[in-house]
Amino acid sequence: MRREMSPEKLLQGLDTLPSMRVCVAGDVMLDHYQYGKVQRISPEAPVPVVAVEQEEYRLGGAANVARNTRSLGTGTGLLGCCGDNSGRSRIADLLRNEDIGDGIVTVDGKATIQKTRVIAQGQQVVRIDKEDAEPDVDPKHVLEALLRQMNHSAQVVILSDYGKGFLSREVLGGLRESEFANCRYFIDPKPGNFRDYPSPELITPNRREAELIWGHRMKTEADILSAGDTILKGCGAENVLITLGEEGMVLLEASGSVYKISTQARHVYDVTGAGDTVVAVAGAAMTAGLDALHASALANIAAGIVVEEVGACTVSADQLRDHIQNKDAVFVHKWR
């Protein structure tokens, strides 16, 4: 069954966003971009030589999720950990510029996670990662900071788990046993922590993460349904939104309803950070009063906008309004 999403309802959710307060917690990274041109091949090895013409730093990982919620107009605080190198000060400056609350724990003797992307003629040539294997941050310290932030009027918590260790089993277990166990959680997961999360209102695995949790490749519609049901029951989620890249998204609700949302992207240049945008927009929209289906449709529109840009980008409420008012209607298909 084909169903058109109500533009009025989508716009109503956007209008409520500035009154929301969001706490984002997870693995914070610094994204470093170097832009240039390739005009020759190196005489030392068969690799392109990139003449760098411009570089910039952006918030990455959980910090990019926070950047996305703040871009929508919500009040946003960020919790994570960084090393004590220059990356920490760059992240602090970026958070200040974006008006995002800085609740980052600095870990002495560790390096801030940094991903350097070299881009030539609009295409990523190579990515260089710098990180310590373990953040070596005290879980009790993390949990105390998180509970303190949640106690200061955060209406929703978004957990952005990149598997780098900030959201450890001790921290997640502490959340489940705390007075905030029934808080509204929205989770971008990593399979290794799947059963440790507090029960989320929405969890947003991508295709690969869903397959790892389910234990099989998803090749058919029936496979997607089976994987989604496994995720729903396994972590006690109210809704599961599986992102499938160019194939769109599938939303499974605990009520048993399942919807396929077709992709909104026109020209895909770079999928970096698209998952951050999905959990940020869907989480903020549901906090603002939209149901899971309309919030997922809004997140799908947002993801379609950001993948048309190079690098991890954000989408503003005004961009979403413009798309809803001036672009094609948004349709979903009910599978079950």
mmCIF file of C-alpha atoms in Angstrom:
data_model
loop_
_atom_site.group_PDB
_atom_site.id
_atom_site.type_symbol
_atom_site.label_atom_id
_atom_site.label_comp_id
_atom_site.label_asym_id
_atom_site.label_seq_id
_atom_site.Cartn_x
_atom_site.Cartn_y
_atom_site.Cartn_z
ATOM 1 C CA MET A 1 0.000 0.000 0.000
ATOM 2 C CA ARG A 2 1.380 3.379 -1.074
ATOM 3 C CA ARG A 3 0.937 6.303 1.315
ATOM 4 C CA GLU A 4 1.817 9.986 1.010
ATOM 5 C CA MET A 5 3.345 11.693 4.027
ATOM 6 C CA SER A 6 1.521 14.784 5.232
ATOM 7 C CA PRO A 7 3.603 17.894 4.390
ATOM 8 C CA GLU A 8 1.727 19.838 7.058
ATOM 9 C CA LYS A 9 2.648 17.313 9.715
ATOM 10 C CA LEU A 10 6.311 17.259 8.674
ATOM 11 C CA LEU A 11 6.448 21.059 8.822
ATOM 12 C CA GLN A 12 4.724 21.101 12.203
ATOM 13 C CA GLY A 13 7.492 18.912 13.621
ATOM 14 C CA LEU A 14 10.142 21.305 12.317
ATOM 15 C CA ASP A 15 8.444 24.264 13.986
ATOM 16 C CA THR A 16 8.724 22.603 17.408
ATOM 17 C CA LEU A 17 12.442 21.773 17.213
ATOM 18 C CA PRO A 18 13.856 25.002 18.742
ATOM 19 C CA SER A 19 12.143 24.215 22.058
ATOM 20 C CA MET A 20 13.842 20.813 22.334
ATOM 21 C CA ARG A 21 16.952 19.935 24.365
ATOM 22 C CA VAL A 22 19.108 17.026 23.186
ATOM 23 C CA CYS A 23 22.057 15.262 24.811
ATOM 24 C CA VAL A 24 24.373 13.433 22.400
ATOM 25 C CA ALA A 25 26.868 10.943 23.840
ATOM 26 C CA GLY A 26 29.375 8.768 22.029
ATOM 27 C CA ASP A 27 32.678 8.537 20.208
ATOM 28 C CA VAL A 28 33.895 12.035 19.340
ATOM 29 C CA MET A 29 36.189 12.515 16.346
ATOM 30 C CA LEU A 30 37.843 15.306 14.433
ATOM 31 C CA ASP A 31 37.347 15.241 10.670
ATOM 32 C CA HIS A 32 40.189 16.772 8.657
ATOM 33 C CA TYR A 33 39.668 17.502 4.963
ATOM 34 C CA GLN A 34 42.385 18.293 2.452
ATOM 35 C CA TYR A 35 41.204 19.438 -0.972
ATOM 36 C CA GLY A 36 43.361 19.604 -4.074
ATOM 37 C CA LYS A 37 43.992 18.462 -7.629
ATOM 38 C CA VAL A 38 45.697 15.463 -9.196
ATOM 39 C CA GLN A 39 47.797 16.351 -12.222
ATOM 40 C CA ARG A 40 50.400 13.585 -12.243
ATOM 41 C CA ILE A 41 51.386 10.163 -10.923
ATOM 42 C CA SER A 42 54.199 9.878 -8.411
ATOM 43 C CA PRO A 43 57.542 8.653 -9.824
ATOM 44 C CA GLU A 44 58.103 6.841 -6.497
ATOM 45 C CA ALA A 45 55.043 4.579 -6.719
ATOM 46 C CA PRO A 46 51.965 4.226 -8.974
ATOM 47 C CA VAL A 47 49.888 6.599 -6.855
ATOM 48 C CA PRO A 48 48.369 10.025 -7.620
ATOM 49 C CA VAL A 49 50.080 13.153 -6.337
ATOM 50 C CA VAL A 50 47.528 15.505 -4.768
ATOM 51 C CA ALA A 51 48.503 19.174 -4.710
ATOM 52 C CA VAL A 52 46.609 20.404 -1.625
ATOM 53 C CA GLU A 53 44.953 23.793 -2.136
ATOM 54 C CA GLN A 54 42.678 24.013 0.901
ATOM 55 C CA GLU A 55 42.038 22.237 4.198
ATOM 56 C CA GLU A 56 39.466 22.405 6.944
ATOM 57 C CA TYR A 57 38.404 20.707 10.179
ATOM 58 C CA ARG A 58 34.881 19.573 11.044
ATOM 59 C CA LEU A 59 33.230 17.810 13.945
ATOM 60 C CA GLY A 60 33.053 14.051 13.372
ATOM 61 C CA GLY A 61 31.496 10.948 14.895
ATOM 62 C CA ALA A 62 29.166 11.736 17.794
ATOM 63 C CA ALA A 63 30.180 15.399 17.455
ATOM 64 C CA ASN A 64 28.730 15.380 13.934
ATOM 65 C CA VAL A 65 25.456 14.022 15.332
ATOM 66 C CA ALA A 66 25.439 16.956 17.783
ATOM 67 C CA ARG A 67 26.236 19.319 14.919
ATOM 68 C CA ASN A 68 23.230 17.948 13.042
ATOM 69 C CA THR A 69 20.777 18.357 15.921
ATOM 70 C CA ARG A 70 22.067 21.876 16.591
ATOM 71 C CA SER A 71 21.679 22.738 12.899
ATOM 72 C CA LEU A 72 17.992 21.872 13.249
ATOM 73 C CA GLY A 73 17.691 24.468 16.019
ATOM 74 C CA THR A 74 17.604 22.220 19.082
ATOM 75 C CA GLY A 75 19.602 23.004 22.191
ATOM 76 C CA THR A 76 22.398 20.429 22.181
ATOM 77 C CA GLY A 77 24.992 19.160 24.635
ATOM 78 C CA LEU A 78 27.770 16.698 23.736
ATOM 79 C CA LEU A 79 29.506 14.098 25.869
ATOM 80 C CA GLY A 80 32.545 12.136 24.707
ATOM 81 C CA CYS A 81 36.286 11.886 25.264
ATOM 82 C CA CYS A 82 39.327 13.316 23.495
ATOM 83 C CA GLY A 83 43.055 13.137 23.878
ATOM 84 C CA ASP A 84 45.116 16.001 25.247
ATOM 85 C CA ASN A 85 46.643 16.977 21.883
ATOM 86 C CA SER A 86 45.852 19.846 19.522
ATOM 87 C CA GLY A 87 42.780 18.007 18.268
ATOM 88 C CA ARG A 88 41.048 18.681 21.587
ATOM 89 C CA SER A 89 41.408 22.447 21.259
ATOM 90 C CA ARG A 90 40.170 22.331 17.657
ATOM 91 C CA ILE A 91 37.094 20.396 18.742
ATOM 92 C CA ALA A 92 36.483 22.869 21.585
ATOM 93 C CA ASP A 93 36.652 25.774 19.119
ATOM 94 C CA LEU A 94 34.276 24.052 16.694
ATOM 95 C CA LEU A 95 31.777 23.270 19.453
ATOM 96 C CA ARG A 96 31.892 26.866 20.634
ATOM 97 C CA ASN A 97 31.314 28.134 17.080
ATOM 98 C CA GLU A 98 28.320 25.804 16.702
ATOM 99 C CA ASP A 99 26.933 26.713 20.158
ATOM 100 C CA ILE A 100 27.060 23.084 21.328
ATOM 101 C CA GLY A 101 27.545 22.356 25.026
ATOM 102 C CA ASP A 102 31.017 20.886 25.615
ATOM 103 C CA GLY A 103 30.945 17.982 28.067
ATOM 104 C CA ILE A 104 34.011 16.216 26.688
ATOM 105 C CA VAL A 105 36.371 14.377 29.012
ATOM 106 C CA THR A 106 40.061 14.952 28.205
ATOM 107 C CA VAL A 107 42.231 11.848 28.613
ATOM 108 C CA ASP A 108 45.894 12.562 29.351
ATOM 109 C CA GLY A 109 48.447 10.851 27.152
ATOM 110 C CA LYS A 110 45.926 9.856 24.496
ATOM 111 C CA ALA A 111 45.351 11.103 20.974
ATOM 112 C CA THR A 112 42.082 12.579 19.761
ATOM 113 C CA ILE A 113 40.565 10.385 17.049
ATOM 114 C CA GLN A 114 41.187 12.112 13.717
ATOM 115 C CA LYS A 115 40.158 11.071 10.219
ATOM 116 C CA THR A 116 41.921 12.853 7.381
ATOM 117 C CA ARG A 117 40.254 12.648 3.986
ATOM 118 C CA VAL A 118 42.195 13.717 0.916
ATOM 119 C CA ILE A 119 39.798 14.845 -1.807
ATOM 120 C CA ALA A 120 40.753 15.644 -5.398
ATOM 121 C CA GLN A 121 38.366 16.733 -8.156
ATOM 122 C CA GLY A 122 35.460 16.051 -5.796
ATOM 123 C CA GLN A 123 36.497 12.424 -5.154
ATOM 124 C CA GLN A 124 38.013 10.957 -1.995
ATOM 125 C CA VAL A 125 41.496 9.642 -2.808
ATOM 126 C CA VAL A 126 42.480 8.220 0.577
ATOM 127 C CA ARG A 127 41.490 8.336 4.243
ATOM 128 C CA ILE A 128 44.070 8.381 7.025
ATOM 129 C CA ASP A 129 42.963 7.458 10.560
ATOM 130 C CA LYS A 130 44.761 8.362 13.781
ATOM 131 C CA GLU A 131 43.451 6.835 16.986
ATOM 132 C CA ASP A 132 44.362 4.882 20.097
ATOM 133 C CA ALA A 133 42.915 1.402 20.329
ATOM 134 C CA GLU A 134 41.289 2.153 23.689
ATOM 135 C CA PRO A 135 40.240 5.543 25.088
ATOM 136 C CA ASP A 136 41.284 4.504 28.634
ATOM 137 C CA VAL A 137 38.652 6.697 30.265
ATOM 138 C CA ASP A 138 37.113 5.790 33.632
ATOM 139 C CA PRO A 139 33.573 4.404 32.998
ATOM 140 C CA LYS A 140 32.404 5.781 36.350
ATOM 141 C CA HIS A 141 33.539 9.250 35.298
ATOM 142 C CA VAL A 142 31.708 8.910 31.981
ATOM 143 C CA LEU A 143 28.509 7.670 33.619
ATOM 144 C CA GLU A 144 28.536 10.453 36.216
ATOM 145 C CA ALA A 145 28.985 13.086 33.483
ATOM 146 C CA LEU A 146 26.213 11.570 31.391
ATOM 147 C CA LEU A 147 23.739 11.362 34.272
ATOM 148 C CA ARG A 148 24.586 14.922 35.260
ATOM 149 C CA GLN A 149 23.867 16.138 31.723
ATOM 150 C CA MET A 150 20.607 14.174 31.589
ATOM 151 C CA ASN A 151 19.572 15.685 34.905
ATOM 152 C CA HIS A 152 19.905 19.165 33.410
ATOM 153 C CA SER A 153 16.681 19.053 31.387
ATOM 154 C CA ALA A 154 17.782 16.990 28.352
ATOM 155 C CA GLN A 155 14.535 15.671 26.886
ATOM 156 C CA VAL A 156 16.206 13.018 24.770
ATOM 157 C CA VAL A 157 19.524 11.154 24.624
ATOM 158 C CA ILE A 158 21.120 10.136 21.343
ATOM 159 C CA LEU A 159 23.838 7.483 21.676
ATOM 160 C CA SER A 160 26.275 7.568 18.749
ATOM 161 C CA ASP A 161 28.328 4.381 19.003
ATOM 162 C CA TYR A 162 31.287 4.009 16.648
ATOM 163 C CA GLY A 163 32.742 1.154 18.679
ATOM 164 C CA LYS A 164 35.709 3.201 19.937
ATOM 165 C CA GLY A 165 35.069 2.455 23.605
ATOM 166 C CA PHE A 166 33.387 5.529 25.080
ATOM 167 C CA LEU A 167 30.034 3.748 25.318
ATOM 168 C CA SER A 168 31.444 0.784 27.201
ATOM 169 C CA ARG A 169 29.362 -2.026 28.667
ATOM 170 C CA GLU A 170 29.917 -0.512 32.127
ATOM 171 C CA VAL A 171 28.508 2.841 30.985
ATOM 172 C CA LEU A 172 25.557 1.297 29.163
ATOM 173 C CA GLY A 173 24.827 -0.996 32.103
ATOM 174 C CA GLY A 174 24.900 1.999 34.419
ATOM 175 C CA LEU A 175 22.340 3.780 32.245
ATOM 176 C CA ARG A 176 20.020 0.771 32.321
ATOM 177 C CA GLU A 177 20.208 0.634 36.116
ATOM 178 C CA SER A 178 19.923 4.384 36.684
ATOM 179 C CA GLU A 179 16.885 6.559 37.318
ATOM 180 C CA PHE A 180 17.096 7.479 33.622
ATOM 181 C CA ALA A 181 16.594 3.901 32.398
ATOM 182 C CA ASN A 182 13.259 4.917 30.856
ATOM 183 C CA CYS A 183 14.575 8.098 29.224
ATOM 184 C CA ARG A 184 13.891 8.555 25.517
ATOM 185 C CA TYR A 185 16.908 6.967 23.809
ATOM 186 C CA PHE A 186 17.760 7.072 20.118
ATOM 187 C CA ILE A 187 20.703 4.902 19.136
ATOM 188 C CA ASP A 188 23.058 4.629 16.181
ATOM 189 C CA PRO A 189 24.453 1.214 17.174
ATOM 190 C CA LYS A 190 27.480 -0.993 16.876
ATOM 191 C CA PRO A 191 26.703 -4.729 16.817
ATOM 192 C CA GLY A 192 29.119 -5.548 19.653
ATOM 193 C CA ASN A 193 27.095 -3.475 22.123
ATOM 194 C CA PHE A 194 23.694 -4.444 20.750
ATOM 195 C CA ARG A 195 22.322 -6.203 23.830
ATOM 196 C CA ASP A 196 23.808 -3.710 26.287
ATOM 197 C CA TYR A 197 21.862 -0.612 25.214
ATOM 198 C CA PRO A 198 18.991 0.788 27.266
ATOM 199 C CA SER A 199 15.720 0.091 25.436
ATOM 200 C CA PRO A 200 15.550 2.688 22.643
ATOM 201 C CA GLU A 201 12.605 4.501 21.172
ATOM 202 C CA LEU A 202 14.423 4.185 17.857
ATOM 203 C CA ILE A 203 17.573 2.331 16.765
ATOM 204 C CA THR A 204 19.114 3.022 13.342
ATOM 205 C CA PRO A 205 21.459 0.260 12.094
ATOM 206 C CA ASN A 206 22.753 0.374 8.545
ATOM 207 C CA ARG A 207 22.638 -2.688 6.313
ATOM 208 C CA ARG A 208 25.957 -4.129 7.482
ATOM 209 C CA GLU A 209 25.173 -3.588 11.167
ATOM 210 C CA ALA A 210 21.750 -5.213 10.786
ATOM 211 C CA GLU A 211 23.323 -8.206 9.060
ATOM 212 C CA LEU A 212 25.923 -8.628 11.813
ATOM 213 C CA ILE A 213 23.263 -8.470 14.519
ATOM 214 C CA TRP A 214 21.007 -10.921 12.658
ATOM 215 C CA GLY A 215 23.888 -13.174 11.684
ATOM 216 C CA HIS A 216 23.078 -13.479 7.964
ATOM 217 C CA ARG A 217 23.204 -11.502 4.729
ATOM 218 C CA MET A 218 19.994 -9.635 3.887
ATOM 219 C CA LYS A 219 19.149 -10.509 0.285
ATOM 220 C CA THR A 220 15.358 -10.387 0.188
ATOM 221 C CA GLU A 221 12.445 -8.489 1.667
ATOM 222 C CA ALA A 222 11.839 -11.449 3.986
ATOM 223 C CA ASP A 223 15.452 -11.245 5.191
ATOM 224 C CA ILE A 224 15.071 -7.562 6.065
ATOM 225 C CA LEU A 225 11.873 -8.308 7.977
ATOM 226 C CA SER A 226 13.517 -11.153 9.886
ATOM 227 C CA ALA A 227 16.578 -9.068 10.741
ATOM 228 C CA GLY A 228 14.394 -6.166 11.842
ATOM 229 C CA ASP A 229 12.278 -8.391 14.078
ATOM 230 C CA THR A 230 15.457 -9.790 15.657
ATOM 231 C CA ILE A 231 16.684 -6.279 16.428
ATOM 232 C CA LEU A 232 13.294 -5.152 17.790
ATOM 233 C CA LYS A 233 13.097 -8.042 20.234
ATOM 234 C CA GLY A 234 16.798 -8.235 21.044
ATOM 235 C CA CYS A 235 17.148 -4.724 22.465
ATOM 236 C CA GLY A 236 13.543 -4.000 23.388
ATOM 237 C CA ALA A 237 13.251 -1.218 20.813
ATOM 238 C CA GLU A 238 10.000 0.514 19.978
ATOM 239 C CA ASN A 239 11.126 1.121 16.398
ATOM 240 C CA VAL A 240 13.949 -0.042 14.134
ATOM 241 C CA LEU A 241 15.002 2.023 11.112
ATOM 242 C CA ILE A 242 17.350 0.055 8.833
ATOM 243 C CA THR A 243 19.184 2.290 6.365
ATOM 244 C CA LEU A 244 19.886 0.620 3.021
ATOM 245 C CA GLY A 245 21.850 3.251 1.106
ATOM 246 C CA GLU A 246 20.501 3.821 -2.383
ATOM 247 C CA GLU A 247 17.635 1.413 -1.610
ATOM 248 C CA GLY A 248 16.210 3.782 0.998
ATOM 249 C CA MET A 249 15.119 2.740 4.487
ATOM 250 C CA VAL A 250 12.837 0.226 6.172
ATOM 251 C CA LEU A 251 10.986 1.115 9.380
ATOM 252 C CA LEU A 252 9.742 -1.684 11.630
ATOM 253 C CA GLU A 253 7.455 -0.753 14.508
ATOM 254 C CA ALA A 254 6.872 -2.836 17.627
ATOM 255 C CA SER A 255 3.171 -2.821 16.678
ATOM 256 C CA GLY A 256 4.075 -5.035 13.708
ATOM 257 C CA SER A 257 3.773 -2.435 10.959
ATOM 258 C CA VAL A 258 6.604 -2.215 8.410
ATOM 259 C CA TYR A 259 7.215 0.606 5.915
ATOM 260 C CA LYS A 260 9.651 1.011 3.018
ATOM 261 C CA ILE A 261 10.819 4.593 2.450
ATOM 262 C CA SER A 262 12.410 5.247 -0.924
ATOM 263 C CA THR A 263 15.628 7.249 -1.141
ATOM 264 C CA GLN A 264 15.406 11.014 -1.638
ATOM 265 C CA ALA A 265 18.950 11.521 -2.990
ATOM 266 C CA ARG A 266 19.300 13.005 -6.478
ATOM 267 C CA HIS A 267 23.088 12.888 -6.970
ATOM 268 C CA VAL A 268 25.153 10.935 -4.448
ATOM 269 C CA TYR A 269 28.625 12.432 -4.040
ATOM 270 C CA ASP A 270 29.633 11.306 -0.543
ATOM 271 C CA VAL A 271 27.829 9.167 2.065
ATOM 272 C CA THR A 272 30.163 10.305 4.884
ATOM 273 C CA GLY A 273 28.102 11.160 7.963
ATOM 274 C CA ALA A 274 24.728 10.201 6.468
ATOM 275 C CA GLY A 275 24.038 7.831 9.371
ATOM 276 C CA ASP A 276 24.758 10.681 11.809
ATOM 277 C CA THR A 277 22.164 12.808 10.047
ATOM 278 C CA VAL A 278 19.562 10.030 10.130
ATOM 279 C CA VAL A 279 19.708 9.412 13.886
ATOM 280 C CA ALA A 280 19.954 13.144 14.630
ATOM 281 C CA VAL A 281 16.966 14.167 12.518
ATOM 282 C CA ALA A 282 14.773 11.196 13.424
ATOM 283 C CA GLY A 283 15.546 11.539 17.130
ATOM 284 C CA ALA A 284 14.950 15.284 17.200
ATOM 285 C CA ALA A 285 11.754 14.970 15.138
ATOM 286 C CA MET A 286 10.261 12.285 17.382
ATOM 287 C CA THR A 287 11.140 14.384 20.415
ATOM 288 C CA ALA A 288 9.302 17.266 18.741
ATOM 289 C CA GLY A 289 6.167 15.136 18.501
ATOM 290 C CA LEU A 290 6.293 13.350 15.145
ATOM 291 C CA ASP A 291 5.476 9.653 15.022
ATOM 292 C CA ALA A 292 8.208 7.227 13.970
ATOM 293 C CA LEU A 293 7.024 7.046 10.345
ATOM 294 C CA HIS A 294 6.945 10.804 9.736
ATOM 295 C CA ALA A 295 10.232 11.267 11.633
ATOM 296 C CA SER A 296 11.862 8.563 9.500
ATOM 297 C CA ALA A 297 10.545 10.160 6.319
ATOM 298 C CA LEU A 298 12.021 13.481 7.456
ATOM 299 C CA ALA A 299 15.357 11.770 8.217
ATOM 300 C CA ASN A 300 15.269 10.197 4.763
ATOM 301 C CA ILE A 301 14.853 13.627 3.158
ATOM 302 C CA ALA A 302 17.737 14.971 5.252
ATOM 303 C CA ALA A 303 20.029 12.079 4.312
ATOM 304 C CA GLY A 304 19.244 12.681 0.649
ATOM 305 C CA ILE A 305 20.362 16.284 1.021
ATOM 306 C CA VAL A 306 23.657 15.634 2.845
ATOM 307 C CA VAL A 307 24.907 12.900 0.494
ATOM 308 C CA GLU A 308 24.781 15.442 -2.336
ATOM 309 C CA GLU A 309 27.627 17.298 -0.593
ATOM 310 C CA VAL A 310 31.287 16.318 -0.107
ATOM 311 C CA GLY A 311 32.237 15.343 3.436
ATOM 312 C CA ALA A 312 30.154 15.103 6.606
ATOM 313 C CA CYS A 313 27.524 17.839 6.326
ATOM 314 C CA THR A 314 24.430 18.969 8.179
ATOM 315 C CA VAL A 315 20.950 19.964 7.105
ATOM 316 C CA SER A 316 19.052 22.909 8.538
ATOM 317 C CA ALA A 317 15.360 23.163 9.347
ATOM 318 C CA ASP A 318 15.038 25.770 6.575
ATOM 319 C CA GLN A 319 16.514 23.359 4.015
ATOM 320 C CA LEU A 320 14.034 20.697 5.060
ATOM 321 C CA ARG A 321 11.145 23.172 4.871
ATOM 322 C CA ASP A 322 12.191 24.200 1.378
ATOM 323 C CA HIS A 323 12.401 20.581 0.243
ATOM 324 C CA ILE A 324 9.012 19.668 1.724
ATOM 325 C CA GLN A 325 7.301 22.716 0.205
ATOM 326 C CA ASN A 326 8.945 22.723 -3.223
ATOM 327 C CA LYS A 327 10.004 19.178 -4.080
ATOM 328 C CA ASP A 328 8.190 15.986 -4.985
ATOM 329 C CA ALA A 329 5.762 14.423 -2.532
ATOM 330 C CA VAL A 330 7.168 11.917 -0.038
ATOM 331 C CA PHE A 331 5.683 8.436 -0.371
ATOM 332 C CA VAL A 332 6.110 5.318 1.746
ATOM 333 C CA HIS A 333 5.064 1.761 0.993
ATOM 334 C CA LYS A 334 3.545 -0.427 3.679
ATOM 335 C CA TRP A 335 5.072 -3.891 3.643
ATOM 336 C CA ARG A 336 3.192 -5.365 6.575
#
